[in-house]
Amino acid sequence: MKKRARVPLRILLVLVFVIVITSVLIYALLWNPKVDFVVNQTVFPLTTEQKLEDFEYLYRMLEQNYPYFEVKKRQLGMDWLSKKQEFVSMIAETKSDAEFYHVLNSILMLLQNGHTNVISPSAYDDSSRIYDGLTPWAQVYNDRRVRDAYSYWQTVLKESEEMMLPVSFKYIEGEYCAWSNPVDPETSPGDYGIPRGSRLIEVDGISTDDYIKTLMDRYILDYDRLRGKAKVNALVIYTDRPVRLGVETPEGERRDITLEPARPVQAESSDEDVPEHLFSTLKDEEAGIAYLRLPSFSALYVEKDGPGIRAFLEEIRDYRGLVIDIRLNGGGSTSYWARNIVAPLTDKRLAMKCYALFRDSAYLKPFIKHKLFTDYLALKRIDSLNAGGRTPEYYFADGKGWLTEITYGTEPDNPVGFRGKIYLLVDDYVFSASESFAAFAKETGWATLIGTDTGGDGIGFDPIPIVLPNSGLIVRFPGEMGLNPDGTVNEEVKTIPDVYVEQTWEDIQKRFRREDIA
């Protein structure tokens, strides 16, 4: 009988050492590589020179990393990069740190992307909690110097000092309908001579549609595909001076009203304002129709909401229809919808294959490596993309960049056995993670989409943060260009519903009449 050869202990120890070192190196190189950024020890307030240095850094970083410059040229007819000297003048003219902050945000707003903005002092603490742990994002958000800088900015921008008119307007069928009083919700626009349901005709003598075009530095403008024009779903007029509004009342009377601006009444907040869960439900047992409202996919509620949603789905498993309402849902985490909604409602794997394109930039690499891990080693040049037949220059001006496939896939997780029809209600507030849900539901046939075109920019990963070296402010932006399965840009074409339905002017007038009677 042959004896087994024994491996010397020294060789075993060497092998274990090699495995450990290799694992550490792979982790460091692909999971949490170092992000290259600098935060100076600044003595506030900022000097003009420091403000300009911060803007120059921001401009250079966006020039090298931002994915949507060509898209925005097609959408808006504007070349953001060509406006550099105009932006420099705007920054140089700021007289305070607060003004610098607001001008910076206005400049970024011209990029018209909901993932591109300065992280506000009020949002910083939540952002730093979400991006905790050993990740490239945490390196930026939880840097001690950044945290110290935001302690200063929280004193500079304690509360909103913006003034606004005491009437807001809602976009309905191509028109703007007087809706509420954003200054004091306890009062009505009618108290200022503009009855609810009045149609906005002019703002300081400018037609409403032309006025909307002037708001690109303040609002993310949506696009009304049916009527071929830019729009704002909820129009609040920010101003520090009186404004003359031309309106037509529900009875057809033309009125010209000059309104004075005011600061909004600050509502008191408390821990009780934090909801126990996000979702809400309704059931019509006789009709066999259930309704599930999901106003957000917040990462903080992925675990909290799961059990309650599953319990509801089990209750309605024998219903013939389920309506899932994600209108006004601005996103959050894809895990929320994948784990809590789709997994219990499918008995087979569902998947949507799409693409992400990245600029050829050193700064992006730590973030891409973290998200793709070993798939980072399989990145391809964008000229290898076979979807849609478009040239690399269609996506990026220099035609240079990297491509990866992204699969949004969901496996069944103890499915509840629902066999009815699923309908997904959408609108153009649907953005980011809720946009990826809409695109997934349509592409896989999991649900029928009903509503208006969505908001887009839902394919890809978390926005990339950069730190401005003097102010310590974090600016975030999309690190990738998400492409639909056919190669179109999701930020540009969004997701078109299977059945297009929008609120009508008559719907709103009926609602106001019922409320007035009540």
PDB file of C-alpha atoms in Angstrom, residues 241-467:
ATOM      1  CA  ARG A 241     -39.157  91.710  -6.601  1.00  0.00           C
ATOM      2  CA  PRO A 242     -42.844  92.156  -7.528  1.00  0.00           C
ATOM      3  CA  VAL A 243     -43.990  90.232 -10.616  1.00  0.00           C
ATOM      4  CA  ARG A 244     -47.013  90.883 -12.826  1.00  0.00           C
ATOM      5  CA  LEU A 245     -48.933  87.777 -13.826  1.00  0.00           C
ATOM      6  CA  GLY A 246     -51.479  87.625 -16.630  1.00  0.00           C
ATOM      7  CA  VAL A 247     -54.056  84.908 -15.955  1.00  0.00           C
ATOM      8  CA  GLU A 248     -57.394  83.690 -17.234  1.00  0.00           C
ATOM      9  CA  THR A 249     -59.844  82.587 -14.529  1.00  0.00           C
ATOM     10  CA  PRO A 250     -61.926  79.377 -14.847  1.00  0.00           C
ATOM     11  CA  GLU A 251     -64.813  81.631 -15.910  1.00  0.00           C
ATOM     12  CA  GLY A 252     -62.753  83.063 -18.775  1.00  0.00           C
ATOM     13  CA  GLU A 253     -61.983  86.484 -17.237  1.00  0.00           C
ATOM     14  CA  ARG A 254     -58.553  87.997 -18.036  1.00  0.00           C
ATOM     15  CA  ARG A 255     -56.779  89.421 -14.982  1.00  0.00           C
ATOM     16  CA  ASP A 256     -53.405  91.119 -14.558  1.00  0.00           C
ATOM     17  CA  ILE A 257     -52.223  90.736 -10.970  1.00  0.00           C
ATOM     18  CA  THR A 258     -48.992  92.092  -9.472  1.00  0.00           C
ATOM     19  CA  LEU A 259     -47.789  89.929  -6.591  1.00  0.00           C
ATOM     20  CA  GLU A 260     -45.179  90.634  -3.927  1.00  0.00           C
ATOM     21  CA  PRO A 261     -42.744  87.825  -3.064  1.00  0.00           C
ATOM     22  CA  ALA A 262     -42.377  86.375   0.422  1.00  0.00           C
ATOM     23  CA  ARG A 263     -40.326  83.785   2.261  1.00  0.00           C
ATOM     24  CA  PRO A 264     -42.108  80.478   2.855  1.00  0.00           C
ATOM     25  CA  VAL A 265     -43.492  79.703   6.289  1.00  0.00           C
ATOM     26  CA  GLN A 266     -41.093  77.243   7.926  1.00  0.00           C
ATOM     27  CA  ALA A 267     -42.953  74.136   9.032  1.00  0.00           C
ATOM     28  CA  GLU A 268     -41.811  72.584  12.279  1.00  0.00           C
ATOM     29  CA  SER A 269     -40.290  69.153  11.929  1.00  0.00           C
ATOM     30  CA  SER A 270     -39.822  66.330  14.402  1.00  0.00           C
ATOM     31  CA  ASP A 271     -38.881  62.681  14.540  1.00  0.00           C
ATOM     32  CA  GLU A 272     -42.590  61.928  14.141  1.00  0.00           C
ATOM     33  CA  ASP A 273     -42.356  63.242  10.562  1.00  0.00           C
ATOM     34  CA  VAL A 274     -40.187  60.239   9.613  1.00  0.00           C
ATOM     35  CA  PRO A 275     -42.590  57.586   8.259  1.00  0.00           C
ATOM     36  CA  GLU A 276     -42.530  54.045   9.555  1.00  0.00           C
ATOM     37  CA  HIS A 277     -42.681  52.805   5.979  1.00  0.00           C
ATOM     38  CA  LEU A 278     -43.011  54.363   2.522  1.00  0.00           C
ATOM     39  CA  PHE A 279     -45.652  52.290   0.787  1.00  0.00           C
ATOM     40  CA  SER A 280     -49.438  52.495   1.018  1.00  0.00           C
ATOM     41  CA  THR A 281     -52.106  50.091  -0.215  1.00  0.00           C
ATOM     42  CA  LEU A 282     -55.767  49.823  -1.217  1.00  0.00           C
ATOM     43  CA  LYS A 283     -57.911  46.800  -2.071  1.00  0.00           C
ATOM     44  CA  ASP A 284     -61.188  46.420  -3.943  1.00  0.00           C
ATOM     45  CA  GLU A 285     -62.125  42.865  -3.022  1.00  0.00           C
ATOM     46  CA  GLU A 286     -65.307  42.857  -5.087  1.00  0.00           C
ATOM     47  CA  ALA A 287     -63.491  43.948  -8.272  1.00  0.00           C
ATOM     48  CA  GLY A 288     -60.371  41.919  -7.472  1.00  0.00           C
ATOM     49  CA  ILE A 289     -58.101  44.946  -7.999  1.00  0.00           C
ATOM     50  CA  ALA A 290     -55.282  45.962  -5.627  1.00  0.00           C
ATOM     51  CA  TYR A 291     -53.296  49.197  -5.506  1.00  0.00           C
ATOM     52  CA  LEU A 292     -49.742  49.662  -4.220  1.00  0.00           C
ATOM     53  CA  ARG A 293     -48.344  53.191  -3.939  1.00  0.00           C
ATOM     54  CA  LEU A 294     -44.540  53.574  -3.868  1.00  0.00           C
ATOM     55  CA  PRO A 295     -43.496  57.258  -3.566  1.00  0.00           C
ATOM     56  CA  SER A 296     -39.784  56.497  -3.132  1.00  0.00           C
ATOM     57  CA  PHE A 297     -37.234  53.695  -3.335  1.00  0.00           C
ATOM     58  CA  SER A 298     -35.085  55.110  -0.540  1.00  0.00           C
ATOM     59  CA  ALA A 299     -32.155  52.880   0.362  1.00  0.00           C
ATOM     60  CA  LEU A 300     -33.022  53.436   4.024  1.00  0.00           C
ATOM     61  CA  TYR A 301     -36.318  51.548   3.563  1.00  0.00           C
ATOM     62  CA  VAL A 302     -35.239  48.505   1.531  1.00  0.00           C
ATOM     63  CA  GLU A 303     -35.212  46.299   4.639  1.00  0.00           C
ATOM     64  CA  LYS A 304     -37.948  48.166   6.544  1.00  0.00           C
ATOM     65  CA  ASP A 305     -40.591  47.917   3.830  1.00  0.00           C
ATOM     66  CA  GLY A 306     -39.925  44.370   2.616  1.00  0.00           C
ATOM     67  CA  PRO A 307     -42.027  42.402   5.148  1.00  0.00           C
ATOM     68  CA  GLY A 308     -45.027  44.737   4.899  1.00  0.00           C
ATOM     69  CA  ILE A 309     -45.068  44.675   1.097  1.00  0.00           C
ATOM     70  CA  ARG A 310     -44.769  40.889   1.025  1.00  0.00           C
ATOM     71  CA  ALA A 311     -47.656  40.534   3.480  1.00  0.00           C
ATOM     72  CA  PHE A 312     -49.833  42.700   1.226  1.00  0.00           C
ATOM     73  CA  LEU A 313     -48.875  40.732  -1.889  1.00  0.00           C
ATOM     74  CA  GLU A 314     -49.758  37.487  -0.159  1.00  0.00           C
ATOM     75  CA  GLU A 315     -53.166  38.904   0.744  1.00  0.00           C
ATOM     76  CA  ILE A 316     -53.964  39.776  -2.872  1.00  0.00           C
ATOM     77  CA  ARG A 317     -52.395  36.742  -4.556  1.00  0.00           C
ATOM     78  CA  ASP A 318     -55.756  35.677  -6.035  1.00  0.00           C
ATOM     79  CA  TYR A 319     -56.727  39.134  -7.335  1.00  0.00           C
ATOM     80  CA  ARG A 320     -57.040  39.646 -11.079  1.00  0.00           C
ATOM     81  CA  GLY A 321     -55.116  42.909 -11.190  1.00  0.00           C
ATOM     82  CA  LEU A 322     -52.431  44.863  -9.324  1.00  0.00           C
ATOM     83  CA  VAL A 323     -51.803  48.557  -9.964  1.00  0.00           C
ATOM     84  CA  ILE A 324     -48.356  49.738  -8.828  1.00  0.00           C
ATOM     85  CA  ASP A 325     -48.112  53.524  -8.692  1.00  0.00           C
ATOM     86  CA  ILE A 326     -44.601  55.032  -8.920  1.00  0.00           C
ATOM     87  CA  ARG A 327     -45.644  58.472 -10.146  1.00  0.00           C
ATOM     88  CA  LEU A 328     -43.629  61.233  -8.413  1.00  0.00           C
ATOM     89  CA  ASN A 329     -41.034  58.601  -7.394  1.00  0.00           C
ATOM     90  CA  GLY A 330     -37.597  60.184  -7.857  1.00  0.00           C
ATOM     91  CA  GLY A 331     -35.649  56.986  -7.228  1.00  0.00           C
ATOM     92  CA  GLY A 332     -33.395  55.624  -4.507  1.00  0.00           C
ATOM     93  CA  SER A 333     -32.100  52.060  -4.585  1.00  0.00           C
ATOM     94  CA  THR A 334     -32.728  49.450  -7.302  1.00  0.00           C
ATOM     95  CA  SER A 335     -32.643  46.828  -4.541  1.00  0.00           C
ATOM     96  CA  TYR A 336     -35.943  48.224  -3.244  1.00  0.00           C
ATOM     97  CA  TRP A 337     -37.920  47.244  -6.350  1.00  0.00           C
ATOM     98  CA  ALA A 338     -35.882  44.164  -7.279  1.00  0.00           C
ATOM     99  CA  ARG A 339     -36.147  42.495  -3.859  1.00  0.00           C
ATOM    100  CA  ASN A 340     -39.425  43.839  -2.485  1.00  0.00           C
ATOM    101  CA  ILE A 341     -41.588  44.038  -5.616  1.00  0.00           C
ATOM    102  CA  VAL A 342     -40.396  41.914  -8.519  1.00  0.00           C
ATOM    103  CA  ALA A 343     -38.884  38.922  -6.699  1.00  0.00           C
ATOM    104  CA  PRO A 344     -42.142  37.987  -4.871  1.00  0.00           C
ATOM    105  CA  LEU A 345     -44.161  38.528  -8.078  1.00  0.00           C
ATOM    106  CA  THR A 346     -42.309  36.318 -10.541  1.00  0.00           C
ATOM    107  CA  ASP A 347     -41.775  32.585 -10.799  1.00  0.00           C
ATOM    108  CA  LYS A 348     -38.877  32.832 -13.264  1.00  0.00           C
ATOM    109  CA  ARG A 349     -35.690  34.810 -13.667  1.00  0.00           C
ATOM    110  CA  LEU A 350     -36.236  38.140 -15.402  1.00  0.00           C
ATOM    111  CA  ALA A 351     -33.399  40.133 -16.938  1.00  0.00           C
ATOM    112  CA  MET A 352     -32.800  43.271 -18.982  1.00  0.00           C
ATOM    113  CA  LYS A 353     -29.463  43.697 -20.721  1.00  0.00           C
ATOM    114  CA  CYS A 354     -28.359  47.258 -21.320  1.00  0.00           C
ATOM    115  CA  TYR A 355     -25.074  49.157 -21.442  1.00  0.00           C
ATOM    116  CA  ALA A 356     -22.989  51.771 -19.653  1.00  0.00           C
ATOM    117  CA  LEU A 357     -20.380  53.969 -21.317  1.00  0.00           C
ATOM    118  CA  PHE A 358     -17.587  55.716 -19.421  1.00  0.00           C
ATOM    119  CA  ARG A 359     -15.268  58.524 -20.409  1.00  0.00           C
ATOM    120  CA  ASP A 360     -11.599  57.559 -20.662  1.00  0.00           C
ATOM    121  CA  SER A 361     -10.626  59.177 -17.344  1.00  0.00           C
ATOM    122  CA  ALA A 362      -8.287  58.287 -14.495  1.00  0.00           C
ATOM    123  CA  TYR A 363     -10.560  59.824 -11.832  1.00  0.00           C
ATOM    124  CA  LEU A 364     -13.453  57.490 -12.656  1.00  0.00           C
ATOM    125  CA  LYS A 365     -11.422  54.299 -12.404  1.00  0.00           C
ATOM    126  CA  PRO A 366     -11.722  53.669  -8.613  1.00  0.00           C
ATOM    127  CA  PHE A 367     -15.506  53.982  -8.801  1.00  0.00           C
ATOM    128  CA  ILE A 368     -15.833  51.816 -11.908  1.00  0.00           C
ATOM    129  CA  LYS A 369     -13.545  49.171 -10.415  1.00  0.00           C
ATOM    130  CA  HIS A 370     -15.630  49.057  -7.250  1.00  0.00           C
ATOM    131  CA  LYS A 371     -18.902  48.611  -9.130  1.00  0.00           C
ATOM    132  CA  LEU A 372     -17.681  46.166 -11.759  1.00  0.00           C
ATOM    133  CA  PHE A 373     -15.051  44.342  -9.668  1.00  0.00           C
ATOM    134  CA  THR A 374     -13.524  41.602 -11.869  1.00  0.00           C
ATOM    135  CA  ASP A 375     -15.727  42.661 -14.808  1.00  0.00           C
ATOM    136  CA  TYR A 376     -13.585  45.796 -14.885  1.00  0.00           C
ATOM    137  CA  LEU A 377     -10.913  43.665 -16.525  1.00  0.00           C
ATOM    138  CA  ALA A 378     -13.342  42.926 -19.389  1.00  0.00           C
ATOM    139  CA  LEU A 379     -14.162  46.543 -20.299  1.00  0.00           C
ATOM    140  CA  LYS A 380     -14.346  47.130 -24.046  1.00  0.00           C
ATOM    141  CA  ARG A 381     -13.779  50.187 -26.216  1.00  0.00           C
ATOM    142  CA  ILE A 382     -17.040  51.886 -27.157  1.00  0.00           C
ATOM    143  CA  ASP A 383     -16.480  51.254 -30.869  1.00  0.00           C
ATOM    144  CA  SER A 384     -17.292  47.595 -30.107  1.00  0.00           C
ATOM    145  CA  LEU A 385     -20.914  48.465 -29.255  1.00  0.00           C
ATOM    146  CA  ASN A 386     -23.239  46.580 -31.616  1.00  0.00           C
ATOM    147  CA  ALA A 387     -26.567  48.095 -30.524  1.00  0.00           C
ATOM    148  CA  GLY A 388     -28.085  50.787 -32.734  1.00  0.00           C
ATOM    149  CA  GLY A 389     -25.263  51.284 -35.235  1.00  0.00           C
ATOM    150  CA  ARG A 390     -24.232  54.708 -33.884  1.00  0.00           C
ATOM    151  CA  THR A 391     -20.655  55.992 -34.018  1.00  0.00           C
ATOM    152  CA  PRO A 392     -18.591  56.558 -30.846  1.00  0.00           C
ATOM    153  CA  GLU A 393     -18.699  60.311 -31.576  1.00  0.00           C
ATOM    154  CA  TYR A 394     -22.491  60.197 -31.195  1.00  0.00           C
ATOM    155  CA  TYR A 395     -21.922  59.446 -27.517  1.00  0.00           C
ATOM    156  CA  PHE A 396     -18.657  61.276 -26.716  1.00  0.00           C
ATOM    157  CA  ALA A 397     -17.164  64.106 -28.789  1.00  0.00           C
ATOM    158  CA  ASP A 398     -13.683  62.567 -28.815  1.00  0.00           C
ATOM    159  CA  GLY A 399     -15.048  59.096 -29.604  1.00  0.00           C
ATOM    160  CA  LYS A 400     -13.028  57.647 -26.725  1.00  0.00           C
ATOM    161  CA  GLY A 401     -14.397  55.680 -23.835  1.00  0.00           C
ATOM    162  CA  TRP A 402     -15.205  52.308 -22.341  1.00  0.00           C
ATOM    163  CA  LEU A 403     -18.191  50.003 -22.514  1.00  0.00           C
ATOM    164  CA  THR A 404     -19.665  47.425 -20.188  1.00  0.00           C
ATOM    165  CA  GLU A 405     -22.868  45.436 -20.280  1.00  0.00           C
ATOM    166  CA  ILE A 406     -25.241  45.843 -17.343  1.00  0.00           C
ATOM    167  CA  THR A 407     -27.840  43.216 -16.567  1.00  0.00           C
ATOM    168  CA  TYR A 408     -30.744  44.094 -14.314  1.00  0.00           C
ATOM    169  CA  GLY A 409     -31.755  40.598 -13.247  1.00  0.00           C
ATOM    170  CA  THR A 410     -34.157  39.361 -10.593  1.00  0.00           C
ATOM    171  CA  GLU A 411     -34.566  35.802  -9.371  1.00  0.00           C
ATOM    172  CA  PRO A 412     -37.821  34.551  -7.819  1.00  0.00           C
ATOM    173  CA  ASP A 413     -37.793  34.765  -4.027  1.00  0.00           C
ATOM    174  CA  ASN A 414     -40.507  32.585  -2.494  1.00  0.00           C
ATOM    175  CA  PRO A 415     -43.085  33.923  -4.979  1.00  0.00           C
ATOM    176  CA  VAL A 416     -46.543  34.607  -3.560  1.00  0.00           C
ATOM    177  CA  GLY A 417     -48.300  32.978  -6.545  1.00  0.00           C
ATOM    178  CA  PHE A 418     -49.905  36.094  -8.047  1.00  0.00           C
ATOM    179  CA  ARG A 419     -51.237  35.332 -11.552  1.00  0.00           C
ATOM    180  CA  GLY A 420     -53.101  38.533 -12.356  1.00  0.00           C
ATOM    181  CA  LYS A 421     -52.187  41.448 -14.587  1.00  0.00           C
ATOM    182  CA  ILE A 422     -49.694  44.042 -13.322  1.00  0.00           C
ATOM    183  CA  TYR A 423     -49.987  47.694 -14.320  1.00  0.00           C
ATOM    184  CA  LEU A 424     -47.279  50.268 -13.580  1.00  0.00           C
ATOM    185  CA  LEU A 425     -48.313  53.942 -13.385  1.00  0.00           C
ATOM    186  CA  VAL A 426     -45.503  56.308 -14.459  1.00  0.00           C
ATOM    187  CA  ASP A 427     -44.873  59.992 -15.134  1.00  0.00           C
ATOM    188  CA  ASP A 428     -41.893  62.223 -15.848  1.00  0.00           C
ATOM    189  CA  TYR A 429     -40.946  62.443 -12.169  1.00  0.00           C
ATOM    190  CA  VAL A 430     -39.888  58.782 -12.477  1.00  0.00           C
ATOM    191  CA  PHE A 431     -36.102  59.052 -12.392  1.00  0.00           C
ATOM    192  CA  SER A 432     -32.942  57.174 -11.428  1.00  0.00           C
ATOM    193  CA  ALA A 433     -33.813  53.898  -9.636  1.00  0.00           C
ATOM    194  CA  SER A 434     -37.529  54.247 -10.400  1.00  0.00           C
ATOM    195  CA  GLU A 435     -36.598  54.836 -14.063  1.00  0.00           C
ATOM    196  CA  SER A 436     -34.639  51.578 -14.118  1.00  0.00           C
ATOM    197  CA  PHE A 437     -37.736  49.852 -12.681  1.00  0.00           C
ATOM    198  CA  ALA A 438     -39.923  51.291 -15.451  1.00  0.00           C
ATOM    199  CA  ALA A 439     -37.425  50.317 -18.163  1.00  0.00           C
ATOM    200  CA  PHE A 440     -37.061  46.816 -16.668  1.00  0.00           C
ATOM    201  CA  ALA A 441     -40.819  46.289 -16.387  1.00  0.00           C
ATOM    202  CA  LYS A 442     -41.376  47.290 -20.007  1.00  0.00           C
ATOM    203  CA  GLU A 443     -38.399  45.471 -21.531  1.00  0.00           C
ATOM    204  CA  THR A 444     -39.169  42.166 -19.766  1.00  0.00           C
ATOM    205  CA  GLY A 445     -42.939  42.431 -20.203  1.00  0.00           C
ATOM    206  CA  TRP A 446     -43.386  42.078 -16.447  1.00  0.00           C
ATOM    207  CA  ALA A 447     -45.916  44.935 -16.354  1.00  0.00           C
ATOM    208  CA  THR A 448     -47.910  47.202 -18.643  1.00  0.00           C
ATOM    209  CA  LEU A 449     -46.798  50.839 -18.317  1.00  0.00           C
ATOM    210  CA  ILE A 450     -49.521  53.478 -18.177  1.00  0.00           C
ATOM    211  CA  GLY A 451     -48.966  57.238 -17.939  1.00  0.00           C
ATOM    212  CA  THR A 452     -46.561  59.713 -19.520  1.00  0.00           C
ATOM    213  CA  ASP A 453     -42.918  59.496 -20.602  1.00  0.00           C
ATOM    214  CA  THR A 454     -40.564  58.949 -17.671  1.00  0.00           C
ATOM    215  CA  GLY A 455     -37.710  61.171 -16.453  1.00  0.00           C
ATOM    216  CA  GLY A 456     -34.739  59.057 -17.600  1.00  0.00           C
ATOM    217  CA  ASP A 457     -31.161  58.614 -16.312  1.00  0.00           C
ATOM    218  CA  GLY A 458     -31.990  55.349 -14.580  1.00  0.00           C
ATOM    219  CA  ILE A 459     -29.443  52.967 -16.086  1.00  0.00           C
ATOM    220  CA  GLY A 460     -26.073  52.863 -14.363  1.00  0.00           C
ATOM    221  CA  PHE A 461     -24.548  53.377 -10.945  1.00  0.00           C
ATOM    222  CA  ASP A 462     -24.393  55.906  -8.135  1.00  0.00           C
ATOM    223  CA  PRO A 463     -23.365  59.463  -9.093  1.00  0.00           C
ATOM    224  CA  ILE A 464     -19.655  60.229  -8.800  1.00  0.00           C
ATOM    225  CA  PRO A 465     -18.557  62.763  -6.136  1.00  0.00           C
ATOM    226  CA  ILE A 466     -15.733  65.254  -6.528  1.00  0.00           C
ATOM    227  CA  VAL A 467     -14.516  67.642  -3.832  1.00  0.00           C
TER     228      VAL A 467
END
